[in-house]
PDB file of C-alpha atoms in Angstrom:
ATOM      1  CA  MET A  79     -87.473 -69.891 195.127  1.00 45.00           C
ATOM      2  CA  THR A  80     -86.041 -69.036 191.697  1.00 44.00           C
ATOM      3  CA  GLN A  81     -89.343 -67.426 190.673  1.00 49.00           C
ATOM      4  CA  THR A  82     -89.259 -65.287 193.825  1.00 48.00           C
ATOM      5  CA  ASN A  83     -85.735 -64.014 193.049  1.00 52.00           C
ATOM      6  CA  GLU A  84     -86.761 -63.174 189.473  1.00 53.00           C
ATOM      7  CA  ALA A  85     -89.765 -61.224 190.763  1.00 51.00           C
ATOM      8  CA  LYS A  86     -87.522 -59.265 193.165  1.00 51.00           C
ATOM      9  CA  THR A  87     -85.127 -58.456 190.308  1.00 50.00           C
ATOM     10  CA  GLU A  88     -87.987 -57.095 188.140  1.00 55.00           C
ATOM     11  CA  VAL A  89     -89.237 -54.935 191.017  1.00 49.00           C
ATOM     12  CA  ALA A  90     -85.708 -53.562 191.554  1.00 49.00           C
ATOM     13  CA  LYS A  91     -85.437 -52.757 187.832  1.00 53.00           C
ATOM     14  CA  ASP A  92     -88.768 -50.940 187.923  1.00 53.00           C
ATOM     15  CA  ILE A  93     -87.693 -48.860 190.939  1.00 48.00           C
ATOM     16  CA  LEU A  94     -84.305 -48.060 189.302  1.00 46.00           C
ATOM     17  CA  GLY A  95     -86.039 -47.107 186.054  1.00 49.00           C
ATOM     18  CA  GLN A  96     -88.425 -44.787 187.873  1.00 50.00           C
ATOM     19  CA  THR A  97     -85.507 -43.158 189.741  1.00 48.00           C
ATOM     20  CA  GLU A  98     -83.545 -42.580 186.500  1.00 49.00           C
ATOM     21  CA  GLY A  99     -86.672 -41.183 184.874  1.00 49.00           C
ATOM     22  CA  GLN A 100     -87.172 -38.751 187.746  1.00 48.00           C
ATOM     23  CA  GLU A 101     -83.506 -37.639 187.518  1.00 46.00           C
ATOM     24  CA  THR A 102     -83.799 -37.140 183.745  1.00 46.00           C
ATOM     25  CA  THR A 103     -86.968 -35.084 184.194  1.00 46.00           C
ATOM     26  CA  SER A 104     -85.263 -33.039 186.910  1.00 47.00           C
ATOM     27  CA  GLN A 105     -82.219 -32.405 184.675  1.00 47.00           C
ATOM     28  CA  SER A 106     -84.357 -31.397 181.686  1.00 51.00           C
ATOM     29  CA  SER A 107     -86.419 -28.982 183.831  1.00 60.00           C
ATOM     30  CA  GLU A 108     -83.257 -27.243 185.171  1.00 70.00           C
ATOM     31  CA  VAL A 109     -82.785 -23.775 183.674  1.00 66.00           C
ATOM     32  CA  LYS A 110     -79.169 -22.827 182.939  1.00 68.00           C
ATOM     33  CA  HIS A 111     -78.032 -19.208 183.212  1.00 67.00           C
ATOM     34  CA  GLU A 112     -74.358 -18.757 182.416  1.00 67.00           C
ATOM     35  CA  SER A 113     -72.321 -15.650 181.620  1.00 67.00           C
ATOM     36  CA  THR A 114     -71.274 -16.167 178.015  1.00 72.00           C
ATOM     37  CA  LEU A 115     -68.482 -14.412 176.129  1.00 74.00           C
ATOM     38  CA  PHE A 116     -70.891 -13.624 173.301  1.00 77.00           C
ATOM     39  CA  ALA A 117     -74.133 -11.653 173.270  1.00 84.00           C
ATOM     40  CA  GLU A 118     -77.243 -13.827 172.878  1.00 84.00           C
ATOM     41  CA  PRO A 119     -79.684 -13.185 170.003  1.00 87.00           C
ATOM     42  CA  VAL A 120     -83.074 -11.977 171.269  1.00 88.00           C
ATOM     43  CA  PHE A 121     -84.833 -11.963 167.874  1.00 87.00           C
ATOM     44  CA  HIS A 122     -83.963 -11.764 164.191  1.00 86.00           C
ATOM     45  CA  PHE A 123     -84.714  -9.043 161.655  1.00 84.00           C
ATOM     46  CA  GLY A 124     -84.437 -11.034 158.428  1.00 83.00           C
ATOM     47  CA  GLN A 125     -80.952 -12.597 158.566  1.00 84.00           C
ATOM     48  CA  PHE A 126     -79.711  -9.967 161.047  1.00 87.00           C
ATOM     49  CA  ALA A 127     -79.582 -11.109 164.676  1.00 87.00           C
ATOM     50  CA  ILE A 128     -80.648  -8.503 167.249  1.00 90.00           C
ATOM     51  CA  THR A 129     -78.670  -9.349 170.397  1.00 90.00           C
ATOM     52  CA  ASN A 130     -79.311  -8.256 173.981  1.00 89.00           C
ATOM     53  CA  ALA A 131     -76.051  -6.231 173.966  1.00 90.00           C
ATOM     54  CA  LEU A 132     -77.162  -4.444 170.786  1.00 92.00           C
ATOM     55  CA  LEU A 133     -80.509  -3.542 172.403  1.00 93.00           C
ATOM     56  CA  THR A 134     -78.644  -2.034 175.377  1.00 93.00           C
ATOM     57  CA  SER A 135     -76.425  -0.035 173.004  1.00 93.00           C
ATOM     58  CA  TRP A 136     -79.501   1.342 171.241  1.00 94.00           C
ATOM     59  CA  LEU A 137     -80.928   2.267 174.645  1.00 94.00           C
ATOM     60  CA  ALA A 138     -77.670   4.135 175.418  1.00 94.00           C
ATOM     61  CA  VAL A 139     -77.946   6.039 172.130  1.00 94.00           C
ATOM     62  CA  LEU A 140     -81.569   6.922 172.958  1.00 96.00           C
ATOM     63  CA  ILE A 141     -80.522   8.234 176.387  1.00 94.00           C
ATOM     64  CA  ILE A 142     -77.785  10.388 174.795  1.00 93.00           C
ATOM     65  CA  ILE A 143     -80.260  11.823 172.255  1.00 93.00           C
ATOM     66  CA  VAL A 144     -82.827  12.646 174.960  1.00 92.00           C
ATOM     67  CA  LEU A 145     -80.170  14.276 177.196  1.00 88.00           C
ATOM     68  CA  SER A 146     -78.820  16.284 174.240  1.00 88.00           C
ATOM     69  CA  VAL A 147     -82.286  17.558 173.330  1.00 89.00           C
ATOM     70  CA  MET A 148     -82.990  18.474 176.973  1.00 85.00           C
ATOM     71  CA  VAL A 149     -79.717  20.411 177.258  1.00 82.00           C
ATOM     72  CA  ARG A 150     -80.278  22.069 173.872  1.00 83.00           C
ATOM     73  CA  LYS A 151     -83.725  23.293 174.906  1.00 82.00           C
ATOM     74  CA  LYS A 152     -82.418  24.702 178.190  1.00 76.00           C
ATOM     75  CA  ILE A 153     -79.550  26.731 176.682  1.00 79.00           C
ATOM     76  CA  ALA A 154     -79.659  30.339 177.865  1.00 79.00           C
ATOM     77  CA  SER A 155     -77.218  33.256 178.015  1.00 76.00           C
ATOM     78  CA  VAL A 156     -77.215  32.921 181.823  1.00 76.00           C
ATOM     79  CA  PRO A 157     -76.698  29.192 182.509  1.00 74.00           C
ATOM     80  CA  ARG A 158     -78.743  27.465 185.177  1.00 76.00           C
ATOM     81  CA  GLY A 159     -80.021  24.006 186.083  1.00 76.00           C
ATOM     82  CA  ILE A 160     -78.961  21.216 183.727  1.00 77.00           C
ATOM     83  CA  GLN A 161     -77.004  23.674 181.540  1.00 80.00           C
ATOM     84  CA  ASN A 162     -74.731  24.406 184.500  1.00 82.00           C
ATOM     85  CA  TYR A 163     -73.899  20.713 184.892  1.00 83.00           C
ATOM     86  CA  ALA A 164     -73.390  20.249 181.143  1.00 83.00           C
ATOM     87  CA  GLU A 165     -71.040  23.248 180.930  1.00 86.00           C
ATOM     88  CA  SER A 166     -69.069  22.085 183.972  1.00 87.00           C
ATOM     89  CA  VAL A 167     -68.568  18.627 182.460  1.00 88.00           C
ATOM     90  CA  LEU A 168     -67.587  20.100 179.085  1.00 88.00           C
ATOM     91  CA  GLU A 169     -65.145  22.542 180.666  1.00 90.00           C
ATOM     92  CA  GLY A 170     -63.525  19.708 182.618  1.00 91.00           C
ATOM     93  CA  ALA A 171     -63.256  17.661 179.392  1.00 92.00           C
ATOM     94  CA  ILE A 172     -61.581  20.554 177.550  1.00 92.00           C
ATOM     95  CA  ASN A 173     -59.065  21.119 180.380  1.00 92.00           C
ATOM     96  CA  LEU A 174     -58.218  17.404 180.483  1.00 91.00           C
ATOM     97  CA  ALA A 175     -57.857  17.304 176.688  1.00 92.00           C
ATOM     98  CA  ASN A 176     -55.561  20.363 176.781  1.00 92.00           C
ATOM     99  CA  SER A 177     -53.289  18.591 179.260  1.00 92.00           C
ATOM    100  CA  VAL A 178     -52.977  15.638 176.834  1.00 90.00           C
ATOM    101  CA  THR A 179     -52.700  17.439 173.484  1.00 88.00           C
ATOM    102  CA  GLY A 180     -50.892  20.563 174.757  1.00 87.00           C
ATOM    103  CA  SER A 181     -52.943  22.644 172.338  1.00 86.00           C
ATOM    104  CA  SER A 182     -56.462  24.060 172.709  1.00 88.00           C
ATOM    105  CA  GLU A 183     -56.798  24.034 168.924  1.00 88.00           C
ATOM    106  CA  LYS A 184     -56.187  20.278 168.785  1.00 88.00           C
ATOM    107  CA  SER A 185     -58.444  19.672 171.785  1.00 90.00           C
ATOM    108  CA  LEU A 186     -61.365  21.428 170.081  1.00 90.00           C
ATOM    109  CA  LYS A 187     -60.651  19.419 166.915  1.00 90.00           C
ATOM    110  CA  PHE A 188     -60.516  16.007 168.629  1.00 92.00           C
ATOM    111  CA  LEU A 189     -63.152  16.399 171.361  1.00 92.00           C
ATOM    112  CA  PRO A 190     -66.160  15.937 168.999  1.00 91.00           C
ATOM    113  CA  ILE A 191     -64.857  12.374 168.497  1.00 91.00           C
ATOM    114  CA  VAL A 192     -63.446  11.551 171.921  1.00 94.00           C
ATOM    115  CA  PHE A 193     -66.109  13.055 174.195  1.00 93.00           C
ATOM    116  CA  PRO A 194     -69.101  11.210 172.610  1.00 92.00           C
ATOM    117  CA  LEU A 195     -67.048   7.995 172.818  1.00 93.00           C
ATOM    118  CA  PHE A 196     -66.578   8.572 176.548  1.00 94.00           C
ATOM    119  CA  ILE A 197     -70.283   9.278 177.151  1.00 94.00           C
ATOM    120  CA  PHE A 198     -71.442   6.287 175.081  1.00 94.00           C
ATOM    121  CA  ILE A 199     -69.073   3.848 176.831  1.00 95.00           C
ATOM    122  CA  LEU A 200     -69.892   5.261 180.273  1.00 95.00           C
ATOM    123  CA  ILE A 201     -73.663   4.901 179.795  1.00 94.00           C
ATOM    124  CA  ASN A 202     -73.233   1.374 178.425  1.00 93.00           C
ATOM    125  CA  ASN A 203     -71.054   0.410 181.399  1.00 93.00           C
ATOM    126  CA  TRP A 204     -73.607   1.751 183.883  1.00 93.00           C
ATOM    127  CA  LEU A 205     -76.641   0.297 182.102  1.00 92.00           C
ATOM    128  CA  GLY A 206     -75.209  -3.169 182.777  1.00 87.00           C
ATOM    129  CA  LEU A 207     -75.532  -2.468 186.534  1.00 87.00           C
ATOM    130  CA  LEU A 208     -79.247  -1.573 186.510  1.00 88.00           C
ATOM    131  CA  PRO A 209     -81.706  -4.016 188.115  1.00 84.00           C
ATOM    132  CA  GLY A 210     -83.350  -6.149 185.435  1.00 82.00           C
ATOM    133  CA  VAL A 211     -80.410  -5.968 183.021  1.00 85.00           C
ATOM    134  CA  GLY A 212     -79.184  -9.552 182.786  1.00 80.00           C
ATOM    135  CA  SER A 213     -81.945 -10.881 185.050  1.00 79.00           C
ATOM    136  CA  ILE A 214     -85.164 -10.354 183.022  1.00 86.00           C
ATOM    137  CA  GLY A 215     -85.532 -12.484 179.928  1.00 84.00           C
ATOM    138  CA  PHE A 216     -86.966 -15.683 178.520  1.00 85.00           C
ATOM    139  CA  ILE A 217     -86.111 -19.387 178.372  1.00 84.00           C
ATOM    140  CA  GLU A 218     -84.969 -21.131 175.198  1.00 79.00           C
ATOM    141  CA  SER A 219     -84.457 -24.858 174.566  1.00 79.00           C
ATOM    142  CA  HIS A 220     -81.158 -25.933 172.987  1.00 72.00           C
ATOM    143  CA  GLY A 221     -80.199 -29.606 172.673  1.00 71.00           C
ATOM    144  CA  GLY A 222     -82.734 -30.667 175.296  1.00 73.00           C
ATOM    145  CA  GLU A 223     -81.502 -28.018 177.757  1.00 78.00           C
ATOM    146  CA  SER A 224     -83.406 -24.998 179.022  1.00 79.00           C
ATOM    147  CA  ILE A 225     -81.255 -21.848 178.802  1.00 82.00           C
ATOM    148  CA  PHE A 226     -82.122 -18.431 180.211  1.00 84.00           C
ATOM    149  CA  VAL A 227     -81.549 -15.560 177.739  1.00 84.00           C
ATOM    150  CA  PRO A 228     -81.613 -12.024 179.227  1.00 86.00           C
ATOM    151  CA  LEU A 229     -83.409  -9.326 177.230  1.00 88.00           C
ATOM    152  CA  LEU A 230     -80.725  -6.738 178.013  1.00 89.00           C
ATOM    153  CA  ARG A 231     -77.017  -7.085 178.702  1.00 86.00           C
ATOM    154  CA  GLY A 232     -74.247  -4.531 179.181  1.00 85.00           C
ATOM    155  CA  GLY A 233     -73.188  -3.460 175.687  1.00 87.00           C
ATOM    156  CA  THR A 234     -69.488  -3.194 176.561  1.00 90.00           C
ATOM    157  CA  ALA A 235     -69.555  -6.759 177.926  1.00 88.00           C
ATOM    158  CA  ASP A 236     -69.822  -7.837 174.284  1.00 89.00           C
ATOM    159  CA  LEU A 237     -66.480  -8.047 172.440  1.00 89.00           C
ATOM    160  CA  ASN A 238     -68.162  -7.181 169.125  1.00 89.00           C
ATOM    161  CA  LEU A 239     -69.068  -3.697 170.403  1.00 91.00           C
ATOM    162  CA  THR A 240     -65.684  -2.937 171.979  1.00 93.00           C
ATOM    163  CA  LEU A 241     -63.908  -4.172 168.833  1.00 93.00           C
ATOM    164  CA  ALA A 242     -66.094  -1.936 166.652  1.00 93.00           C
ATOM    165  CA  LEU A 243     -65.391   1.076 168.899  1.00 94.00           C
ATOM    166  CA  ALA A 244     -61.625   0.396 168.817  1.00 94.00           C
ATOM    167  CA  LEU A 245     -61.637   0.067 165.020  1.00 94.00           C
ATOM    168  CA  MET A 246     -63.581   3.312 164.682  1.00 93.00           C
ATOM    169  CA  ALA A 247     -61.140   5.128 166.994  1.00 93.00           C
ATOM    170  CA  VAL A 248     -58.024   3.871 165.164  1.00 93.00           C
ATOM    171  CA  ILE A 249     -59.537   4.631 161.731  1.00 94.00           C
ATOM    172  CA  ALA A 250     -60.286   8.171 162.972  1.00 92.00           C
ATOM    173  CA  THR A 251     -56.597   8.619 163.895  1.00 91.00           C
ATOM    174  CA  HIS A 252     -55.612   7.644 160.328  1.00 91.00           C
ATOM    175  CA  ILE A 253     -58.149  10.043 158.807  1.00 92.00           C
ATOM    176  CA  PHE A 254     -56.669  12.897 160.855  1.00 90.00           C
ATOM    177  CA  GLY A 255     -53.181  11.699 159.870  1.00 88.00           C
ATOM    178  CA  VAL A 256     -54.079  11.907 156.157  1.00 90.00           C
ATOM    179  CA  ILE A 257     -55.671  15.346 156.635  1.00 89.00           C
ATOM    180  CA  THR A 258     -52.540  16.604 158.431  1.00 84.00           C
ATOM    181  CA  ALA A 259     -49.835  15.195 156.159  1.00 80.00           C
ATOM    182  CA  ASN A 260     -51.628  14.121 152.917  1.00 83.00           C
ATOM    183  CA  ALA A 261     -52.067  10.515 151.791  1.00 85.00           C
ATOM    184  CA  TRP A 262     -48.465  10.012 150.519  1.00 83.00           C
ATOM    185  CA  GLY A 263     -46.876  11.366 153.701  1.00 82.00           C
ATOM    186  CA  HIS A 264     -49.171   9.248 155.881  1.00 84.00           C
ATOM    187  CA  LEU A 265     -48.482   6.094 153.843  1.00 84.00           C
ATOM    188  CA  ASN A 266     -44.716   6.612 154.228  1.00 82.00           C
ATOM    189  CA  ARG A 267     -45.141   6.546 157.974  1.00 81.00           C
ATOM    190  CA  PHE A 268     -45.826   2.798 157.731  1.00 84.00           C
ATOM    191  CA  ILE A 269     -44.467   1.708 154.321  1.00 83.00           C
ATOM    192  CA  ASN A 270     -41.562   4.091 154.071  1.00 81.00           C
ATOM    193  CA  ILE A 271     -40.850   3.955 150.344  1.00 83.00           C
ATOM    194  CA  LYS A 272     -39.418   7.481 150.496  1.00 81.00           C
ATOM    195  CA  VAL A 273     -36.338   6.422 152.513  1.00 80.00           C
ATOM    196  CA  LEU A 274     -35.584   3.629 150.010  1.00 83.00           C
ATOM    197  CA  LEU A 275     -35.807   6.064 147.072  1.00 84.00           C
ATOM    198  CA  GLU A 276     -33.449   8.454 148.862  1.00 83.00           C
ATOM    199  CA  ILE A 277     -30.587   5.908 149.103  1.00 83.00           C
ATOM    200  CA  PRO A 278     -28.975   6.619 145.656  1.00 83.00           C
ATOM    201  CA  LYS A 279     -29.143  10.398 146.232  1.00 83.00           C
ATOM    202  CA  LYS A 280     -27.560  10.137 149.694  1.00 80.00           C
ATOM    203  CA  ILE A 281     -24.745   7.839 148.497  1.00 80.00           C
ATOM    204  CA  PHE A 282     -23.793   9.431 145.151  1.00 81.00           C
ATOM    205  CA  VAL A 283     -24.745  13.085 145.708  1.00 80.00           C
ATOM    206  CA  GLU A 284     -24.574  13.757 149.452  1.00 80.00           C
ATOM    207  CA  LYS A 285     -21.834  11.118 150.051  1.00 79.00           C
ATOM    208  CA  GLU A 286     -23.665   9.739 153.112  1.00 80.00           C
ATOM    209  CA  TYR A 287     -22.593   6.097 152.750  1.00 80.00           C
ATOM    210  CA  THR A 288     -24.234   5.108 156.032  1.00 81.00           C
ATOM    211  CA  ALA A 289     -27.591   5.543 154.305  1.00 80.00           C
ATOM    212  CA  ILE A 290     -27.191   2.071 152.791  1.00 82.00           C
ATOM    213  CA  LEU A 291     -27.633   0.692 156.339  1.00 84.00           C
ATOM    214  CA  VAL A 292     -29.709   3.368 158.076  1.00 84.00           C
ATOM    215  CA  ASN A 293     -32.466   3.804 155.478  1.00 83.00           C
ATOM    216  CA  PRO A 294     -33.436   0.083 155.252  1.00 85.00           C
ATOM    217  CA  ILE A 295     -33.645   0.076 159.064  1.00 86.00           C
ATOM    218  CA  LYS A 296     -36.000   3.085 158.891  1.00 83.00           C
ATOM    219  CA  PHE A 297     -38.085   1.147 156.356  1.00 85.00           C
ATOM    220  CA  PHE A 298     -38.466  -1.842 158.686  1.00 85.00           C
ATOM    221  CA  VAL A 299     -39.266   0.459 161.634  1.00 84.00           C
ATOM    222  CA  GLY A 300     -42.224   1.711 159.604  1.00 81.00           C
ATOM    223  CA  LEU A 301     -43.447  -1.863 159.095  1.00 85.00           C
ATOM    224  CA  ILE A 302     -43.208  -2.492 162.843  1.00 85.00           C
ATOM    225  CA  GLU A 303     -45.279   0.633 163.416  1.00 83.00           C
ATOM    226  CA  ALA A 304     -47.935  -0.810 161.080  1.00 85.00           C
ATOM    227  CA  VAL A 305     -48.126  -3.900 163.298  1.00 86.00           C
ATOM    228  CA  GLY A 306     -48.489  -1.535 166.257  1.00 86.00           C
ATOM    229  CA  GLU A 307     -51.733  -0.248 164.735  1.00 87.00           C
ATOM    230  CA  LEU A 308     -53.215  -3.734 165.115  1.00 88.00           C
ATOM    231  CA  ALA A 309     -51.984  -3.786 168.708  1.00 90.00           C
ATOM    232  CA  LYS A 310     -53.870  -0.525 169.333  1.00 90.00           C
ATOM    233  CA  VAL A 311     -57.150  -2.152 168.254  1.00 92.00           C
ATOM    234  CA  ALA A 312     -56.510  -5.212 170.422  1.00 91.00           C
ATOM    235  CA  SER A 313     -55.444  -3.116 173.404  1.00 89.00           C
ATOM    236  CA  LEU A 314     -58.461  -0.785 173.314  1.00 91.00           C
ATOM    237  CA  SER A 315     -61.060  -3.486 172.718  1.00 92.00           C
ATOM    238  CA  PHE A 316     -59.795  -6.267 175.025  1.00 92.00           C
ATOM    239  CA  ARG A 317     -59.080  -3.925 177.949  1.00 91.00           C
ATOM    240  CA  LEU A 318     -62.615  -2.502 177.955  1.00 93.00           C
ATOM    241  CA  PHE A 319     -64.321  -5.840 177.282  1.00 92.00           C
ATOM    242  CA  GLY A 320     -62.212  -7.728 179.852  1.00 91.00           C
ATOM    243  CA  ASN A 321     -62.878  -5.322 182.708  1.00 92.00           C
ATOM    244  CA  ILE A 322     -66.623  -4.978 182.110  1.00 91.00           C
ATOM    245  CA  PHE A 323     -67.168  -8.710 181.509  1.00 90.00           C
ATOM    246  CA  ALA A 324     -65.172  -9.569 184.636  1.00 89.00           C
ATOM    247  CA  GLY A 325     -67.349  -7.155 186.631  1.00 88.00           C
ATOM    248  CA  GLU A 326     -70.483  -8.817 185.245  1.00 86.00           C
ATOM    249  CA  VAL A 327     -69.239 -12.265 186.323  1.00 86.00           C
ATOM    250  CA  LEU A 328     -68.185 -10.929 189.749  1.00 87.00           C
ATOM    251  CA  LEU A 329     -71.636  -9.466 190.443  1.00 85.00           C
ATOM    252  CA  ALA A 330     -73.328 -12.699 189.298  1.00 82.00           C
ATOM    253  CA  ALA A 331     -71.095 -14.716 191.631  1.00 83.00           C
ATOM    254  CA  MET A 332     -71.761 -12.422 194.612  1.00 84.00           C
ATOM    255  CA  SER A 333     -75.516 -12.527 193.960  1.00 81.00           C
ATOM    256  CA  ALA A 334     -75.390 -16.335 193.821  1.00 80.00           C
ATOM    257  CA  ILE A 335     -73.616 -16.495 197.213  1.00 81.00           C
ATOM    258  CA  PHE A 336     -75.958 -14.064 198.963  1.00 78.00           C
ATOM    259  CA  ALA A 337     -78.396 -11.934 196.992  1.00 74.00           C
ATOM    260  CA  PHE A 338     -78.942  -9.287 199.698  1.00 78.00           C
ATOM    261  CA  ILE A 339     -76.440  -6.585 200.773  1.00 78.00           C
ATOM    262  CA  LEU A 340     -73.331  -8.581 199.699  1.00 80.00           C
ATOM    263  CA  PRO A 341     -73.352  -7.350 196.032  1.00 82.00           C
ATOM    264  CA  LEU A 342     -73.725  -3.658 197.075  1.00 84.00           C
ATOM    265  CA  PRO A 343     -70.011  -2.855 197.679  1.00 87.00           C
ATOM    266  CA  PHE A 344     -69.124  -4.619 194.432  1.00 88.00           C
ATOM    267  CA  MET A 345     -71.773  -2.615 192.552  1.00 88.00           C
ATOM    268  CA  PHE A 346     -70.211   0.596 193.893  1.00 89.00           C
ATOM    269  CA  LEU A 347     -66.828  -0.734 192.738  1.00 91.00           C
ATOM    270  CA  GLU A 348     -68.239  -1.416 189.261  1.00 90.00           C
ATOM    271  CA  ILE A 349     -69.613   2.149 189.051  1.00 93.00           C
ATOM    272  CA  ILE A 350     -66.049   3.423 189.583  1.00 93.00           C
ATOM    273  CA  VAL A 351     -64.651   0.850 187.123  1.00 93.00           C
ATOM    274  CA  GLY A 352     -67.225   2.018 184.550  1.00 93.00           C
ATOM    275  CA  ILE A 353     -65.956   5.623 184.798  1.00 94.00           C
ATOM    276  CA  ILE A 354     -62.274   4.619 184.750  1.00 94.00           C
ATOM    277  CA  GLN A 355     -62.580   2.309 181.749  1.00 94.00           C
ATOM    278  CA  ALA A 356     -64.543   4.879 179.731  1.00 95.00           C
ATOM    279  CA  LEU A 357     -61.939   7.516 180.638  1.00 94.00           C
ATOM    280  CA  ILE A 358     -59.012   5.250 179.690  1.00 94.00           C
ATOM    281  CA  PHE A 359     -60.563   4.431 176.316  1.00 95.00           C
ATOM    282  CA  ALA A 360     -61.214   8.123 175.568  1.00 94.00           C
ATOM    283  CA  ILE A 361     -57.777   9.342 176.720  1.00 94.00           C
ATOM    284  CA  LEU A 362     -55.927   6.611 174.793  1.00 94.00           C
ATOM    285  CA  THR A 363     -57.865   7.598 171.663  1.00 94.00           C
ATOM    286  CA  LEU A 364     -56.917  11.233 172.291  1.00 94.00           C
ATOM    287  CA  VAL A 365     -53.248  10.260 172.718  1.00 93.00           C
ATOM    288  CA  PHE A 366     -53.288   8.243 169.477  1.00 92.00           C
ATOM    289  CA  LEU A 367     -54.856  11.201 167.637  1.00 92.00           C
ATOM    290  CA  THR A 368     -52.259  13.587 169.056  1.00 91.00           C
ATOM    291  CA  VAL A 369     -49.304  11.341 168.219  1.00 88.00           C
ATOM    292  CA  MET A 370     -50.575  10.604 164.715  1.00 87.00           C
ATOM    293  CA  THR A 371     -50.794  14.315 163.892  1.00 86.00           C
ATOM    294  CA  SER A 372     -47.818  15.601 165.922  1.00 79.00           C
ATOM    295  CA  ASP A 373     -45.239  13.383 164.193  1.00 60.00           C
ATOM    296  CA  HIS A 374     -46.338  14.613 160.780  1.00 53.00           C
ATOM    297  CA  GLU A 375     -46.108  18.233 161.879  1.00 50.00           C
ATOM    298  CA  HIS A 376     -42.617  17.508 163.266  1.00 51.00           C
ATOM    299  CA  GLU A 377     -41.510  15.960 159.970  1.00 53.00           C
ATOM    300  CA  GLU A 378     -42.964  18.870 157.966  1.00 48.00           C
ATOM    301  CA  ALA A 379     -41.069  21.331 160.177  1.00 48.00           C
ATOM    302  CA  HIS A 380     -37.792  19.599 159.245  1.00 47.00           C
TER     303      HIS A 380
END
């Protein structure tokens, strides 16, 4: 009787072992595909990782170059075809820029920076919606898990790209600020040494005794404005990244629920979001450029 019970126990162990083995095999064969906050490396060029978001950005640049060459070849004294569309878009951009800057001279000065930014961001936003982007790729093994890595991914869904664009835009505003009011005048906007040096003159010569309180306050206001420059970078980059990444996750969730028809209204929504976010980024950059140069001109006038 005891031998029979032992035999039954061994059989049960064998069955349990086989079941666990089947579950382990099933788990290891499962392919994970998750929306990550970072772009996945597709291959390496030396020590430099080429990510799927970077490949999409290069594709966007290629599209812009091809479109530019096509428009350039079609330029004629009497516009027609693609030149008509290009001129209409450019005219609309100039009118919108004039309404922000209040000066056609400034608009023509800033548009060569702002308009390409808008086009680049717009194409990147829309490329992320194309079939195959995010769904065609290869499988990698990490820690015993099989992970799907897409070959292409929306460039603006990668924080590295949006951060780089924001830094470039803010640095451009400072370059224009230096050109408008020279390096010393631009530096005093943030580290206002000039108001501290003026205190003795205002007290002993001009008899403005309130300067001993007002000028240090002006100095600290400049420091706060310097912190605001960091906020500009964070605002531009996180707003664009957050909206595009959220759209990517939304479309993935809708496709997982029902792959047919259901994602279509959300794709249309993301097309609109792509335009709006590119426009917001470009207009905010234009506003920062205008403010950075207008304040200097105002100070020079006084």
